[in-house]
Coordinates of C-alpha atoms in Angstrom, one line a residue:
X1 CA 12.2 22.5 10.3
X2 CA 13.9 19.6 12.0
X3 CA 11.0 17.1 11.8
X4 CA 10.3 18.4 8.0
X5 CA 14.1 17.6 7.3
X6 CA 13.4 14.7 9.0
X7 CA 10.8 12.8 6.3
X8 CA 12.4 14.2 3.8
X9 CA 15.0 11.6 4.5
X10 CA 12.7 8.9 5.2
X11 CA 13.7 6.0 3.6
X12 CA 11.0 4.9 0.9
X13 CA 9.3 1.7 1.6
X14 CA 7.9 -1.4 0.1
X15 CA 5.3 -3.1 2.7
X16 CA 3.9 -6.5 3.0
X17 CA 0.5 -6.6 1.3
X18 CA -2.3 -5.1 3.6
X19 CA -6.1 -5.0 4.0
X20 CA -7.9 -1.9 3.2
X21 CA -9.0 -1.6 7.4
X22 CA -5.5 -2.2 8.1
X23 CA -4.2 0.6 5.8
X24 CA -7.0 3.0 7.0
X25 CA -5.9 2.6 11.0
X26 CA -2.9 2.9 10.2
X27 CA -3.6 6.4 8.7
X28 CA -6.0 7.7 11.2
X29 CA -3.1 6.8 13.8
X30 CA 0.0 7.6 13.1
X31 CA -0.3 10.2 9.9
X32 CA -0.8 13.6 9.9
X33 CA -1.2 16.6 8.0
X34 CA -0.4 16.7 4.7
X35 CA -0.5 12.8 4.6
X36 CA -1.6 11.9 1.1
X37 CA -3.3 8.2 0.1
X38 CA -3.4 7.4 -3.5
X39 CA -5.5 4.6 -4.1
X40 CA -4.8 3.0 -7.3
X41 CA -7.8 1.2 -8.3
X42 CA -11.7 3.0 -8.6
X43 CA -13.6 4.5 -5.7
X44 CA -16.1 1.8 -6.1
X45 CA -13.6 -1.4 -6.3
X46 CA -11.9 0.0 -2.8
X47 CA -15.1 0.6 -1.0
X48 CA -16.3 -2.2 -2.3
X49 CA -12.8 -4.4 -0.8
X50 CA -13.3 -2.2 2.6
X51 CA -16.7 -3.4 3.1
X52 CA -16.1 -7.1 2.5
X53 CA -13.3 -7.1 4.8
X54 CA -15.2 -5.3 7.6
X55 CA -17.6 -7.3 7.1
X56 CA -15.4 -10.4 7.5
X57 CA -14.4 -9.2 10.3
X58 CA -18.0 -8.8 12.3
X59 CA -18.6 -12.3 11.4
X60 CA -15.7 -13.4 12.9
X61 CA -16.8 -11.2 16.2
X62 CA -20.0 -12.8 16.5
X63 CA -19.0 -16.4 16.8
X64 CA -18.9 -17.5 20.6
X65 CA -16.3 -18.6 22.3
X66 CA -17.9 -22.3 22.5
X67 CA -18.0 -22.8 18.9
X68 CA -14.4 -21.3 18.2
X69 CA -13.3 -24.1 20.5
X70 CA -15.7 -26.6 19.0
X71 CA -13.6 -25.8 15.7
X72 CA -10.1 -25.9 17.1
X73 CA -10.9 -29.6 18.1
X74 CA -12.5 -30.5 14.8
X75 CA -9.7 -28.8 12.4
X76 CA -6.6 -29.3 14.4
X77 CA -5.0 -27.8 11.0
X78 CA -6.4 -24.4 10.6
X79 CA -6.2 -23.0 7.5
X80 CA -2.6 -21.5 7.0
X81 CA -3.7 -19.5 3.9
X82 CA -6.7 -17.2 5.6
X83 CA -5.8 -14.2 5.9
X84 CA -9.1 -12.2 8.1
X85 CA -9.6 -8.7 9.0
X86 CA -7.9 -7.8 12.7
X87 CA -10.1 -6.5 15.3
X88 CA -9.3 -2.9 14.3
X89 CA -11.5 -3.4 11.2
X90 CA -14.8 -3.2 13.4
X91 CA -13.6 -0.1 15.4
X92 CA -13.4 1.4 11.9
X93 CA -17.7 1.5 12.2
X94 CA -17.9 3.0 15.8
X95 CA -16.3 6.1 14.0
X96 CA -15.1 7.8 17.4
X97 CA -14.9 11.5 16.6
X98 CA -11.4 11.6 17.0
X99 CA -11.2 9.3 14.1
X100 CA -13.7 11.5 11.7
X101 CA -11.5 14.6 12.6
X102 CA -8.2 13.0 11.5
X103 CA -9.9 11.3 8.6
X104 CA -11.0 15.1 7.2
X105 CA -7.3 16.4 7.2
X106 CA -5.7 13.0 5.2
X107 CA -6.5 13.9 1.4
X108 CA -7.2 9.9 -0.3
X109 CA -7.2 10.0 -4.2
X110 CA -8.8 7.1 -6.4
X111 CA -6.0 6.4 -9.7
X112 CA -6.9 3.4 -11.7
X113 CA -4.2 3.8 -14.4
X114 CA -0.1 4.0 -14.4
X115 CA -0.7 6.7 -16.9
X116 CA -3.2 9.1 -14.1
X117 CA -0.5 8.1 -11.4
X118 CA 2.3 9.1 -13.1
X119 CA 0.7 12.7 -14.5
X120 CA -0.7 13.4 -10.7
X121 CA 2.0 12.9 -8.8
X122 CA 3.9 15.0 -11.7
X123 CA 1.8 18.2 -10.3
X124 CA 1.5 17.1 -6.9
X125 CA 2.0 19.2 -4.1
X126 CA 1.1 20.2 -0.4
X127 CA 2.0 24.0 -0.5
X128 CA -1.1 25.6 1.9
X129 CA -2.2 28.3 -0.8
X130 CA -5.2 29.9 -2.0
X131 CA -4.2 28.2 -5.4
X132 CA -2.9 24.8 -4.6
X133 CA -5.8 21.9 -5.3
X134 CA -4.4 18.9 -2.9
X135 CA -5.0 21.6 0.1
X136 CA -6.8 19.9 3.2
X137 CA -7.6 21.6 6.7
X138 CA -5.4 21.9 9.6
X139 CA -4.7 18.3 11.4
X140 CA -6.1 17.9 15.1
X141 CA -3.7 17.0 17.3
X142 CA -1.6 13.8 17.4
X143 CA -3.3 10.5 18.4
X144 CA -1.9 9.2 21.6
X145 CA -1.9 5.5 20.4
X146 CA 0.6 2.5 21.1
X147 CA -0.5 0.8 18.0
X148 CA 2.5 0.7 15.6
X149 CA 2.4 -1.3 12.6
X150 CA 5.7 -0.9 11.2
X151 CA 7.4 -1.4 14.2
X152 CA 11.0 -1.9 12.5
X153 CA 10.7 1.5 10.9
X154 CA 13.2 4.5 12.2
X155 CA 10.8 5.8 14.4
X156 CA 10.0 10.3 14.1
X157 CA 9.6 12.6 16.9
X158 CA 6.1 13.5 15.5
X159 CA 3.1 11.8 13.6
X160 CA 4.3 10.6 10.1
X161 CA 3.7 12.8 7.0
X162 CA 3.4 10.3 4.1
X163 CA 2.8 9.7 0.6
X164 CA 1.4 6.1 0.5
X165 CA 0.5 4.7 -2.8
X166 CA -2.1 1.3 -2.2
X167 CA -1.7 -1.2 -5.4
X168 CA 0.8 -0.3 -7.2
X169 CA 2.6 -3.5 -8.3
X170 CA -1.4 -4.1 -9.2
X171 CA -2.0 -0.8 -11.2
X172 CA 0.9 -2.4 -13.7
X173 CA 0.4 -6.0 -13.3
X174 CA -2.7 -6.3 -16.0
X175 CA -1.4 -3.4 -18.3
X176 CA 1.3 -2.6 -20.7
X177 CA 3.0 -1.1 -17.9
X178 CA 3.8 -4.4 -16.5
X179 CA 7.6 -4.4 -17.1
X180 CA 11.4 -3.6 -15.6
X181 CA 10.9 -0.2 -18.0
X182 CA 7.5 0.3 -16.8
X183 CA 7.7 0.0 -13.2
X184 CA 11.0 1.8 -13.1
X185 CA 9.8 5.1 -14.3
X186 CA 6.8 5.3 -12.4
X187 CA 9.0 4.6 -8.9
X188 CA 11.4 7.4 -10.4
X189 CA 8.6 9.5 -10.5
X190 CA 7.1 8.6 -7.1
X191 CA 10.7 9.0 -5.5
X192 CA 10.7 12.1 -7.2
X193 CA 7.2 13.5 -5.7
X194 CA 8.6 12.1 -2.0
X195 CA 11.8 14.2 -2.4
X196 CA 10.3 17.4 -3.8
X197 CA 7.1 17.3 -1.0
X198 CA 8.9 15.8 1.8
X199 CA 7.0 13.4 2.3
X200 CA 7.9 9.7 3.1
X201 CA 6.9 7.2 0.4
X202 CA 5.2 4.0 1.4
X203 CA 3.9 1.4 -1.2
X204 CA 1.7 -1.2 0.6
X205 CA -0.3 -3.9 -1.9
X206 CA -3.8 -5.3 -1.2
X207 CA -4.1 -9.0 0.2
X208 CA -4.8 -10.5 -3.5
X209 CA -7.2 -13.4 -3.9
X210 CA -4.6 -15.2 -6.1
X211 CA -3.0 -17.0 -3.4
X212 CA 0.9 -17.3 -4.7
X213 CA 0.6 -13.1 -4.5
X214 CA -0.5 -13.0 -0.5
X215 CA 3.0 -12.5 1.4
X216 CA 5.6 -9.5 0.8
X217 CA 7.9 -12.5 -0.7
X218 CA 5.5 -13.9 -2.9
X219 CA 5.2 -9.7 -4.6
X220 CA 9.0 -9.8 -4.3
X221 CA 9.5 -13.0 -6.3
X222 CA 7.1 -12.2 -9.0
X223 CA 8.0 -12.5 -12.4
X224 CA 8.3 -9.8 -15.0
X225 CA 9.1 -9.0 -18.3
X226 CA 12.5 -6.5 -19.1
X227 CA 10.8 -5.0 -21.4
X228 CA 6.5 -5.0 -22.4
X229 CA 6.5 -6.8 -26.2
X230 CA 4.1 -3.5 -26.8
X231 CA 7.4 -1.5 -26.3
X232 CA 9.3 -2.8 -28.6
X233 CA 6.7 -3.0 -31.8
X234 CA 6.1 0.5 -31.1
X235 CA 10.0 1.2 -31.4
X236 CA 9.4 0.0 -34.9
X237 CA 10.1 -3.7 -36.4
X238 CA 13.8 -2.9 -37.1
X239 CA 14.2 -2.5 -33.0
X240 CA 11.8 -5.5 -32.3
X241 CA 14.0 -7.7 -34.3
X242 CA 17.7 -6.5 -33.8
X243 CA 17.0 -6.5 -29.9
X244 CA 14.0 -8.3 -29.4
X245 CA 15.4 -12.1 -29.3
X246 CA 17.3 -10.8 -26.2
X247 CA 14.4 -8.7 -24.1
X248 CA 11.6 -10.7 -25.5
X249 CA 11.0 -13.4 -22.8
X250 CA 13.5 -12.4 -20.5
X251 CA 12.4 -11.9 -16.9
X252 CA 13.4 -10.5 -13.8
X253 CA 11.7 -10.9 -10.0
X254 CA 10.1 -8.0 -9.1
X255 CA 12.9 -8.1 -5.8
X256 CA 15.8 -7.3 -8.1
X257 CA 13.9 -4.1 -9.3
X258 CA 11.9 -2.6 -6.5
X259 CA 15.2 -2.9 -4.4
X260 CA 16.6 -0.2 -6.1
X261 CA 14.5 2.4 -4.3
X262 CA 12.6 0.8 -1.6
X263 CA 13.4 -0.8 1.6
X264 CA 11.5 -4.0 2.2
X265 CA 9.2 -4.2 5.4
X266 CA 6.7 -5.9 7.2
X267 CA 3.9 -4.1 8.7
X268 CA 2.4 -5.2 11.9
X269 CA -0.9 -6.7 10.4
X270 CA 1.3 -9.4 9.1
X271 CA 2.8 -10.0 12.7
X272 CA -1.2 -10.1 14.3
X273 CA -2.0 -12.4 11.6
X274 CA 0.5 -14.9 12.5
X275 CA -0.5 -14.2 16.6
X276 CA -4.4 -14.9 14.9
X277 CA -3.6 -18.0 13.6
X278 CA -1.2 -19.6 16.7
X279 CA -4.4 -18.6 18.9
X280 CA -7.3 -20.6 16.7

């Protein structure tokens, strides 16, 4: 009871953007049983984004030690920008069956739209009954692992039991969603699911390719609308143009409203990056 009262008061997070290895050794290590990954993009665009990455990351393997040096000399400015896969993206392959046990008992959901996320986690739960969909098997034990990757996180007695969404500052940013309005109800919601569940909500965003959206500040500072211009002509033309000279055009950084239910962190990919690139 004490460790269920426990994450119920976790304190929801917003985390610095992540690749998709990073995110999935993360899980295997330090979540447990009824840990819940909603993916919010298509089955095919994360495997897709998982293989690249691990891929990246074997390439980076096989270069020798001779040529790495060969390229520190010739590029005394590496390439601030790169971010690359850590070494914990290969060990994803070797599949250890430690790692396919945990990975049987942590349910992962594919969501592409704000409108799926918001009606799933409406009916979510993790009750263990004949009736209840979202029901996985048992957990193995915990993992005995050092790794932590949110090392400035209130630490638990046991392995974490999470809700962790993946994209979703992405899920609104290309739809009508993509406003103060928009994102606020479907964190309301997602707070909601955390509370009701007891499970501790994490949001963590993909490393983008747009390079101005690859740091935690870069999300936070983001610009969006108060309210989508699709809101407001479906509130009718009298609303649009009693209201709409003052919300039409008027923006906000997305710091201002995810502060209002998440507390900002870095996760320790971003700290192994930075190692990465002192090293080359």
């Amino acid at each position: 009871m004490d460790s269920f009262q426990s994450q119920a008061q976790f304190q929801p997070l917003f985390c610095s953007p992540a690749l998709p290895s990073e995110l999935l050794w993360y899980i295997i290590h330090h979540c447990t049983h009824p840990t819940t990954l909603i993916v919010c993009s298509s089955r095919v665009a994360f495997l897709t984004a998982l293989a690249r990455d691990i891929r990246q990351s074997q390439e980076e393997d096989e270069k020798s030690q001779d040529q790495e040096q060969e390229e520190r000399q010739n590029s005394p400015q590496p390439d601030q920008d790169k971010i690359t896969p850590g070494p914990w993206a290969c060990q994803l392959l070797a599949s250890p069956l430690y790692q396919v046990a945990v990975a049987r008992h942590i349910r992962i959901v594919f969501i592409p739209t704000v409108s799926h996320l918001r009606a799933f986690l409406s009916v979510f739960n993790t009750n263990n009954n004949s009736t209840n969909t979202n029901k996985v098997p048992t957990p193995p034990p915990p993992h005995p692992s050092t790794y932590d990757p949110l090392p400035n996180l209130q630490k638990h007695p046991q392995s974490q039991r999470l809700l962790l969404v993946y994209g979703f500052l992405a899920s609104h940013r290309d739809s009508s969603e993509w406003s103060v309005q928009g994102l606020n109800t479907t964190a309301a919601v997602l707070l909601e699911t955390g509370r009701r569940t007891g499970l501790g909500v994490v949001v963590v965003e993909p490393v983008e390719d747009d390079e101005s959206l690859r740091s935690l500040d870069d999300l936070l500072g983001e610009k969006m609308p108060v309210v989508s211009g699709s809101a407001l002509r479906g509130a009718g033309g009298d609303l649009e143009r009693s209201v709409g000279g003052g919300l039409i055009g008027r923006t906000v950084d997305v710091r201002r409203v995810l502060g209002r239910w998440f507390q900002f962190g870095v996760g320790k990919w971003e700290t192994e990056r930075q190692r990465d690139r002192l090293c080359s």
